[in-house]
Short mmCIF file of C-alpha atoms in Angstrom, two decimals:
data_model
loop_
_atom_site.label_atom_id
_atom_site.label_comp_id
_atom_site.label_asym_id
_atom_site.label_seq_id
_atom_site.Cartn_x
_atom_site.Cartn_y
_atom_site.Cartn_z
CA MET A 1427 -49.31 18.21 41.95
CA SER A 1428 -49.40 16.58 38.55
CA GLU A 1429 -47.93 13.13 37.93
CA ASP A 1430 -47.34 14.36 34.40
CA ALA A 1431 -44.72 16.80 35.73
CA ALA A 1432 -43.06 14.01 37.72
CA LEU A 1433 -42.58 11.96 34.56
CA TRP A 1434 -41.23 14.95 32.59
CA TRP A 1435 -38.74 15.75 35.36
CA ALA A 1436 -37.63 12.13 35.61
CA ARG A 1437 -37.24 11.89 31.85
CA ALA A 1438 -35.11 15.06 31.83
CA ARG A 1439 -32.98 13.58 34.61
CA ALA A 1440 -32.51 10.37 32.60
CA GLU A 1441 -31.95 11.95 29.17
CA GLY A 1442 -30.81 15.53 29.84
CA PRO A 1443 -32.54 18.60 28.36
CA LEU A 1444 -35.52 17.51 26.25
CA ARG A 1445 -36.14 18.79 22.71
CA VAL A 1446 -39.86 18.85 21.96
CA PRO A 1447 -42.20 20.58 19.46
CA THR A 1448 -43.12 24.11 20.63
CA ALA A 1449 -46.78 23.09 20.78
CA THR A 1450 -45.89 20.97 23.84
CA ARG A 1451 -47.23 22.40 27.08
CA THR A 1452 -44.48 23.41 29.53
CA PRO A 1453 -44.51 20.99 32.49
CA ALA A 1454 -44.67 22.51 35.98
CA GLY A 1455 -41.35 23.88 37.22
CA MET A 1456 -39.50 23.50 33.92
CA LEU A 1457 -37.68 26.12 31.90
CA ARG A 1458 -38.72 26.46 28.25
CA LEU A 1459 -36.19 27.59 25.64
CA VAL A 1460 -37.53 28.14 22.12
CA GLU A 1461 -35.06 27.54 19.27
CA ARG A 1462 -34.49 30.21 16.63
CA SER A 1463 -36.60 28.31 14.08
CA GLY A 1464 -39.59 28.54 16.45
CA GLU A 1465 -40.58 24.92 15.73
CA TRP A 1466 -38.77 23.22 18.59
CA CYS A 1467 -38.04 24.07 22.18
CA TRP A 1468 -35.96 22.66 25.01
CA LEU A 1469 -37.31 21.77 28.43
CA LEU A 1470 -35.01 21.89 31.46
CA PRO A 1471 -35.87 21.29 35.11
CA ARG A 1472 -35.58 24.34 37.39
CA PRO A 1473 -34.23 23.15 40.72
CA PRO A 1474 -35.54 24.64 43.98
CA ASP A 1475 -34.10 28.15 44.50
CA ASP A 1476 -32.02 27.49 41.34
CA VAL A 1477 -29.54 25.56 43.47
CA THR A 1478 -26.51 24.26 41.51
CA PRO A 1479 -24.01 21.45 42.22
CA SER A 1480 -21.57 24.10 43.49
CA VAL A 1481 -23.33 23.90 46.88
CA LEU A 1482 -21.76 20.45 47.30
CA ARG A 1483 -18.32 22.02 47.51
CA GLU A 1484 -19.36 23.81 50.71
CA LEU A 1485 -20.55 20.47 52.09
CA ARG A 1486 -17.35 18.72 50.99
CA LEU A 1487 -19.44 16.27 49.00
CA ARG A 1488 -18.37 14.95 45.64
CA ILE A 1489 -20.19 15.19 42.33
CA LEU A 1490 -19.65 12.71 39.53
CA PRO A 1491 -16.23 13.51 38.08
CA VAL A 1492 -15.97 14.78 34.50
CA GLU A 1493 -13.33 13.03 32.38
CA HIS A 1494 -10.40 15.37 31.73
CA PRO A 1495 -12.03 18.23 33.65
CA ASN A 1496 -9.37 20.86 32.85
CA GLU A 1497 -9.48 20.39 29.08
CA THR A 1498 -13.27 20.08 29.09
CA GLY A 1499 -13.63 23.28 31.12
CA ARG A 1500 -11.26 25.16 28.82
CA VAL A 1501 -13.10 24.05 25.69
CA LEU A 1502 -16.42 25.14 27.22
CA ALA A 1503 -14.88 28.49 28.16
CA ALA A 1504 -13.51 28.91 24.63
CA ALA A 1505 -16.91 28.10 23.10
CA LEU A 1506 -18.52 30.59 25.44
CA ARG A 1507 -16.02 33.22 24.31
CA CYS A 1508 -16.81 32.54 20.66
CA CYS A 1509 -20.60 32.12 20.92
CA TRP A 1510 -21.67 34.52 23.70
CA THR A 1511 -20.90 37.56 21.59
CA ASP A 1512 -23.16 39.96 23.50
CA VAL A 1513 -22.48 39.27 27.15
CA GLN A 1514 -25.23 41.66 28.24
CA ALA A 1515 -27.79 39.43 26.50
CA ALA A 1516 -28.97 36.02 27.71
CA VAL A 1517 -26.28 33.36 27.40
CA TRP A 1518 -28.52 31.07 25.30
CA PRO A 1519 -28.77 30.72 22.34
CA GLY A 1520 -25.80 33.01 21.57
CA GLN A 1521 -24.30 33.04 18.06
CA PRO A 1522 -23.00 30.09 16.04
CA SER A 1523 -19.22 29.79 15.84
CA THR A 1524 -16.88 27.33 14.13
CA LEU A 1525 -14.82 24.42 15.41
CA ARG A 1526 -11.68 26.15 14.11
CA GLU A 1527 -12.41 29.33 16.06
CA VAL A 1528 -13.13 27.47 19.28
CA LEU A 1529 -9.98 25.35 18.97
CA ASP A 1530 -7.96 28.48 18.20
CA VAL A 1531 -9.07 30.01 21.53
CA VAL A 1532 -8.25 26.69 23.26
CA ASP A 1533 -4.80 26.82 21.62
CA GLN A 1534 -4.22 30.24 23.19
CA LEU A 1535 -5.38 28.95 26.59
CA MET A 1536 -3.09 25.90 26.40
CA PRO A 1537 -0.14 27.05 24.30
CA GLY A 1538 2.61 24.71 23.10
CA ARG A 1539 0.49 21.55 22.82
CA GLY A 1540 0.87 21.16 19.06
CA PRO A 1541 -1.97 20.75 16.56
CA GLU A 1542 -2.37 16.98 16.92
CA VAL A 1543 -2.60 17.02 20.72
CA LEU A 1544 -4.91 20.03 20.58
CA GLN A 1545 -7.15 18.28 18.06
CA ARG A 1546 -7.33 15.13 20.20
CA LEU A 1547 -8.02 16.95 23.46
CA GLY A 1548 -10.48 19.29 21.76
CA THR A 1549 -12.37 16.48 20.04
CA GLY A 1550 -12.79 14.51 23.27
CA ALA A 1551 -13.95 17.56 25.20
CA LEU A 1552 -16.35 18.65 22.44
CA ARG A 1553 -17.85 15.14 22.37
CA ARG A 1554 -18.45 15.19 26.14
CA LEU A 1555 -19.89 18.71 26.07
CA HIS A 1556 -22.15 17.84 23.12
CA ALA A 1557 -23.36 14.63 24.79
CA ASN A 1558 -24.36 16.59 27.89
CA ARG A 1559 -25.93 19.44 25.89
CA TRP A 1560 -23.54 22.10 27.08
CA LEU A 1561 -22.70 22.59 23.42
CA ASP A 1562 -24.35 21.71 20.14
CA VAL A 1563 -21.60 20.56 17.78
CA ASP A 1564 -22.23 19.90 14.09
CA TYR A 1565 -19.06 18.15 12.91
CA GLY A 1566 -20.18 17.98 9.28
CA ALA A 1567 -20.67 21.73 9.06
CA GLY A 1568 -17.79 22.46 11.46
CA ARG A 1569 -20.17 24.54 13.58
CA VAL A 1570 -20.39 25.02 17.36
CA CYS A 1571 -23.38 26.54 19.18
CA LEU A 1572 -24.09 26.82 22.88
CA GLY A 1573 -26.32 24.01 24.16
CA PRO A 1574 -29.48 24.52 26.20
CA ARG A 1575 -27.81 23.50 29.45
CA VAL A 1576 -25.94 26.82 29.60
CA ALA A 1577 -29.33 28.47 30.17
CA SER A 1578 -29.48 26.69 33.54
CA TRP A 1579 -26.71 28.90 34.94
CA PRO A 1580 -28.41 31.07 37.56
CA ASP A 1581 -28.21 34.87 37.25
CA PRO A 1582 -25.73 35.34 40.13
CA ASP A 1583 -23.21 33.09 38.30
CA LEU A 1584 -23.55 35.01 35.04
CA ALA A 1585 -21.71 38.07 36.38
CA ALA A 1586 -18.60 35.94 37.01
CA LEU A 1587 -18.98 34.28 33.60
CA ARG A 1588 -19.22 37.69 31.87
CA GLU A 1589 -15.99 38.72 33.56
CA LEU A 1590 -14.35 35.43 32.57
CA CYS A 1591 -15.44 35.91 28.96
CA ARG A 1592 -13.96 39.40 28.82
CA GLU A 1593 -10.61 38.09 30.05
CA LEU A 1594 -10.41 35.24 27.53
CA PRO A 1595 -8.59 35.78 24.23
CA LEU A 1596 -10.58 36.19 21.04
CA SER A 1597 -10.13 33.80 18.16
CA ARG A 1598 -7.29 34.94 15.90
CA LEU A 1599 -9.19 33.78 12.85
CA GLY A 1600 -10.85 37.18 12.51
CA GLN A 1601 -14.47 36.29 13.08
CA GLY A 1602 -14.72 36.79 16.84
CA HIS A 1603 -16.56 39.71 18.35
CA ASP A 1604 -15.59 41.56 21.47
CA GLY A 1605 -18.19 41.62 24.24
CA MET B 394 -38.29 30.68 42.42
CA SER B 395 -39.51 27.39 41.04
CA SER B 396 -43.26 26.92 41.01
CA LEU B 397 -43.00 23.15 41.48
CA PHE B 398 -41.83 23.53 45.09
CA ASP B 399 -43.32 26.90 46.12
CA ASP B 400 -46.12 25.63 48.34
CA LEU B 401 -43.68 23.37 50.22
CA LEU B 402 -40.93 25.94 50.68
CA GLN B 403 -42.83 29.21 51.22
CA PRO B 404 -44.15 28.43 54.74
CA LEU B 405 -40.59 27.72 55.97
CA GLY B 406 -38.18 30.13 57.61
CA ASP B 407 -34.90 30.92 55.84
CA LYS B 408 -32.87 28.41 57.86
CA GLN B 409 -35.22 25.50 57.28
CA ARG B 410 -35.65 26.38 53.63
CA ASP B 411 -31.91 26.53 53.15
CA ALA B 412 -31.49 23.19 54.94
CA LEU B 413 -34.11 21.59 52.72
CA VAL B 414 -32.75 22.93 49.43
CA THR B 415 -29.19 22.01 50.40
CA ALA B 416 -30.25 18.46 51.25
CA TRP B 417 -32.14 18.22 47.95
CA ALA B 418 -28.97 19.25 46.09
CA ALA B 419 -26.81 16.82 48.07
CA LEU B 420 -29.14 13.93 47.23
CA GLU B 421 -29.71 14.80 43.59
CA TYR B 422 -26.24 16.05 42.56
CA GLY B 423 -23.95 14.09 44.89
CA SER B 424 -22.05 11.11 43.52
CA GLU B 425 -22.22 9.35 46.89
CA PRO B 426 -24.99 9.08 49.50
CA ALA B 427 -25.27 12.04 51.91
CA SER B 428 -24.86 11.67 55.65
CA GLU B 429 -27.47 12.73 58.22
CA VAL B 430 -24.62 14.17 60.27
CA ALA B 431 -23.97 16.94 57.74
CA LEU B 432 -27.55 17.63 56.71
CA PRO B 433 -30.22 18.65 59.25
CA ALA B 434 -33.03 18.06 56.73
CA LEU B 435 -32.13 14.37 56.67
CA ARG B 436 -32.03 14.10 60.49
CA ASP B 437 -35.28 15.93 61.21
CA ALA B 438 -38.30 13.71 60.48
CA ALA B 439 -40.60 16.63 59.55
CA LEU B 440 -38.08 18.14 57.13
CA ARG B 441 -37.28 14.70 55.73
CA HIS B 442 -40.98 14.25 55.01
CA LEU B 443 -40.95 17.55 53.07
CA LEU B 444 -37.83 16.42 51.24
CA GLU B 445 -39.57 13.20 50.23
CA GLN B 446 -42.49 15.28 48.90
CA MET B 447 -40.11 17.47 46.88
CA LEU B 448 -38.47 14.41 45.39
CA ARG B 449 -41.81 12.74 44.72
CA ARG B 450 -42.94 15.67 42.56
CA THR B 451 -39.92 15.12 40.30
CA GLY B 452 -40.40 11.37 39.95
CA ARG B 453 -37.81 10.62 42.61
CA THR B 454 -37.77 9.12 46.10
CA LEU B 455 -35.54 8.90 49.16
CA VAL B 456 -33.40 5.77 49.30
CA ARG B 457 -31.65 4.70 52.49
CA ALA B 458 -28.05 3.72 51.70
CA ASP B 459 -27.13 2.59 55.23
CA ALA B 460 -27.88 3.49 58.85
CA TYR B 461 -26.94 7.18 58.51
CA ARG B 462 -26.72 7.86 54.80
CA TRP B 463 -29.37 8.63 52.20
CA THR B 464 -29.53 9.10 48.48
CA SER B 465 -32.31 9.52 45.91
CA GLY B 466 -33.56 7.32 43.10
CA TYR B 467 -36.39 7.01 40.61
CA ARG B 468 -39.79 6.12 42.05
CA ASP B 469 -40.64 2.55 41.06
CA ASP B 470 -43.77 3.57 39.12
CA ILE B 471 -41.85 6.30 37.26
CA ALA B 472 -38.91 3.96 36.49
CA ALA B 473 -41.39 1.51 34.95
CA GLU B 474 -42.88 4.26 32.75
CA LEU B 475 -39.45 5.49 31.66
CA ALA B 476 -38.42 1.95 30.71
CA MET B 477 -41.74 1.27 28.94
CA ASN B 478 -41.21 4.37 26.77
CA GLY B 479 -37.50 3.64 26.21
CA TRP B 480 -36.49 6.93 27.88
CA GLY B 481 -33.00 6.94 29.38
CA VAL B 482 -32.53 3.22 28.73
CA LEU B 483 -28.95 1.92 28.48
CA PRO B 484 -27.87 1.07 24.90
CA PRO B 485 -27.53 -2.74 24.38
CA PHE B 486 -23.72 -2.90 24.32
CA GLU B 487 -23.30 -0.74 27.45
CA ARG B 488 -25.99 -2.87 29.12
CA ALA B 489 -24.04 -6.04 28.25
CA VAL B 490 -20.81 -4.61 29.71
CA LEU B 491 -22.58 -3.50 32.90
CA THR B 492 -24.19 -6.94 33.19
CA LEU B 493 -20.76 -8.59 33.04
CA VAL B 494 -19.47 -6.24 35.78
CA LEU B 495 -22.48 -7.10 37.97
CA ILE B 496 -22.14 -10.85 37.37
CA TYR B 497 -18.42 -11.05 38.15
CA SER B 498 -18.24 -8.48 40.94
CA VAL B 499 -21.54 -9.10 42.74
CA ALA B 500 -23.59 -12.10 41.57
CA ILE B 501 -20.82 -14.72 41.62
CA PRO B 502 -19.19 -13.50 44.89
CA ARG B 503 -22.67 -13.42 46.46
CA ALA B 504 -23.48 -16.95 45.24
CA GLU B 505 -20.14 -18.13 46.69
CA GLY B 506 -20.84 -16.45 50.03
CA ARG B 507 -18.02 -13.90 49.63
CA LEU B 508 -20.48 -10.99 49.53
CA THR B 509 -23.44 -10.59 51.85
CA GLY B 510 -26.35 -8.18 52.07
CA ASP B 511 -28.81 -6.69 49.62
CA THR B 512 -26.48 -4.27 47.89
CA TRP B 513 -24.94 -3.82 44.47
CA GLN B 514 -21.62 -2.60 45.83
CA SER B 515 -18.61 -4.91 45.80
CA SER B 516 -14.92 -5.16 46.57
CA HIS B 517 -14.46 -7.97 44.02
CA PRO B 518 -13.61 -6.28 40.71
CA ALA B 519 -14.49 -7.65 37.30
CA THR B 520 -11.10 -7.83 35.56
CA PRO B 521 -10.04 -7.39 31.91
CA THR B 522 -9.95 -11.19 31.60
CA HIS B 523 -13.73 -11.20 32.07
CA PHE B 524 -14.15 -8.77 29.17
CA ARG B 525 -11.68 -10.44 26.80
CA ARG B 526 -14.35 -12.07 24.64
CA LEU B 527 -16.36 -8.84 24.30
CA SER B 528 -13.14 -7.05 23.38
CA GLN B 529 -12.25 -9.70 20.78
CA VAL B 530 -15.67 -9.64 19.15
CA TYR B 531 -16.45 -5.91 19.24
CA GLY B 532 -12.96 -4.39 19.46
CA ARG B 533 -11.00 -2.76 22.27
CA GLN B 534 -12.10 0.76 21.30
CA ARG B 535 -15.80 -0.11 21.50
CA LEU B 536 -15.25 -1.56 24.98
CA THR B 537 -13.23 1.49 26.05
CA ASP B 538 -16.02 3.80 24.87
CA ALA B 539 -18.62 1.76 26.74
CA PHE B 540 -16.65 1.92 29.99
CA GLN B 541 -16.18 5.65 29.50
CA TRP B 542 -19.95 6.01 29.13
CA LEU B 543 -20.66 3.84 32.19
CA ARG B 544 -18.05 5.66 34.30
CA ALA B 545 -19.52 9.05 33.39
CA ALA B 546 -22.95 7.79 34.49
CA GLY B 547 -21.55 6.52 37.80
CA LEU B 548 -22.59 2.96 36.93
CA VAL B 549 -19.06 1.51 37.20
CA ARG B 550 -15.95 2.55 39.09
CA PRO B 551 -12.42 1.67 37.94
CA VAL B 552 -10.09 -0.22 40.27
CA ARG B 553 -6.39 -0.18 39.45
CA GLY B 554 -4.06 -3.12 39.89
CA ALA B 555 -6.68 -5.85 40.34
CA ASP B 556 -5.30 -7.84 37.39
CA PRO B 557 -1.59 -6.92 36.97
CA GLY B 558 -1.18 -9.49 34.20
CA MET B 559 -3.61 -7.76 31.85
CA LEU B 560 -3.72 -4.31 30.31
CA GLY B 561 -6.66 -2.15 31.27
CA ALA B 562 -8.64 -1.32 34.38
CA SER B 563 -10.83 -3.61 36.45
CA TYR B 564 -14.28 -2.46 37.51
CA VAL B 565 -16.74 -2.64 40.39
CA PRO B 566 -20.31 -1.29 40.35
CA GLY B 567 -20.41 2.50 40.69
CA PRO B 568 -22.24 4.73 43.17
CA ALA B 569 -25.28 5.09 40.90
CA LEU B 570 -26.24 1.52 41.86
CA LEU B 571 -26.83 2.80 45.40
CA ARG B 572 -29.72 4.82 44.00
CA LEU B 573 -31.78 1.69 43.33
CA THR B 574 -34.87 1.30 45.50
CA PRO B 575 -35.40 -2.07 47.26
CA THR B 576 -37.87 -3.04 44.49
CA ALA B 577 -35.39 -2.06 41.77
CA ARG B 578 -32.60 -4.02 43.50
CA GLN B 579 -34.79 -7.10 43.61
CA ARG B 580 -35.80 -6.71 39.96
CA LEU B 581 -32.15 -6.40 38.96
CA GLN B 582 -31.26 -9.54 40.92
CA GLU B 583 -34.10 -11.46 39.27
CA ASN B 584 -33.13 -10.21 35.81
CA LEU B 585 -29.58 -11.44 36.35
CA ILE B 586 -30.91 -14.87 37.35
CA LEU B 587 -33.07 -14.93 34.21
CA ALA B 588 -30.04 -13.94 32.10
CA ALA B 589 -27.48 -16.26 33.67
CA GLY B 590 -29.65 -19.32 34.34
CA PRO B 591 -32.86 -19.19 32.30
CA ASP B 592 -33.42 -22.95 32.66
CA THR B 593 -33.04 -23.06 36.44
CA ALA B 594 -35.92 -23.66 38.85
CA LEU B 595 -35.37 -20.20 40.33
CA ALA B 596 -35.75 -18.58 36.90
CA THR B 597 -38.96 -20.53 36.29
CA ALA B 598 -40.35 -19.38 39.65
CA ILE B 599 -39.54 -15.74 38.81
CA THR B 600 -41.18 -16.01 35.39
CA VAL B 601 -44.30 -17.63 36.83
CA ARG B 602 -44.63 -14.99 39.56
CA ARG B 603 -44.18 -12.14 37.07
CA ASN B 604 -46.84 -13.61 34.78
CA VAL B 605 -49.26 -13.98 37.70
CA ASN B 606 -48.66 -10.38 38.83
CA ARG B 607 -48.89 -8.91 35.33
CA PRO B 608 -52.07 -6.83 34.95
CA ARG B 609 -54.57 -8.51 32.59
CA LYS B 610 -56.05 -6.51 29.69
#
């Protein structure tokens, strides 16, 4: 088995999903996601049998804790609601949404927090999710897209995520789409 | 099914395959080392050999944490290539903060005989007093951000109440340090000696040995 693949896998472990020119050959065992522009693609490792960290719960083992897990999870769910507009299609790349729309859904999930608290919680969660490539956040343009890591969700988990998306409120700003 | 592991997993029955994949997940995703007691693939020598092969193909290797617990880490040759290319390398400020944690919580207690063994775990926290100068020069927010980054990577672990006189948490090395191979642990120890005492005889000996072992062009 190629040492080249070993280095690609290790690099993806160290840096997260890797953005490379589409001319790059796909290393063994990695998932390739081509961006809309067609010039760049993302490479993600495919674990054996698509096993996810959720298996650790059955073993009562801990994974590295996420800071503010509740808020971070809600912001990811809200972004999913805004960006995964056709839940029968693949989750990635989805459709671009806006920071305002995502935070409006978060506001409905956590009512009564007030705009300042919501902004602070939302900003922290968006930063964490962007850093780990769950989301792609462009603060200058006020745009939120799903990050390549969402494509690592295995098919069996997508059914539950579709259901979750249907139950979440739409943005009240008038640009959401029902799935 | 992932093509990288097919030839290793396909000959196995469902039970063995499940045991192997579960152990792989425990090693690679777990924040702490995994115990042989809970995972048959770590107990069974044949399955453990397969597990090592799976890890090897992804640039990783089995690392023994103690008598019954295992984790995984980067292969030494792969870690060297990652570092040479600057892939996944800690940013300078975060590296400086982690170095201070390692000096105050491990290196000094070890030099004073309060900490024994070849490990980068410690019960002697580095306290806010140790970071005061960094905080004064670079600002409290920059330090807070760095600790947040290091905590998320499992490189430090907060300890409450170690320094009641000062605001802020104290820190010990995090579980990610358990992923270092014996070679990586030794390199880290030597690098700390070079950083903390570059003019000492020990530092000179390390430099000379590294120059001798360096491949000539």
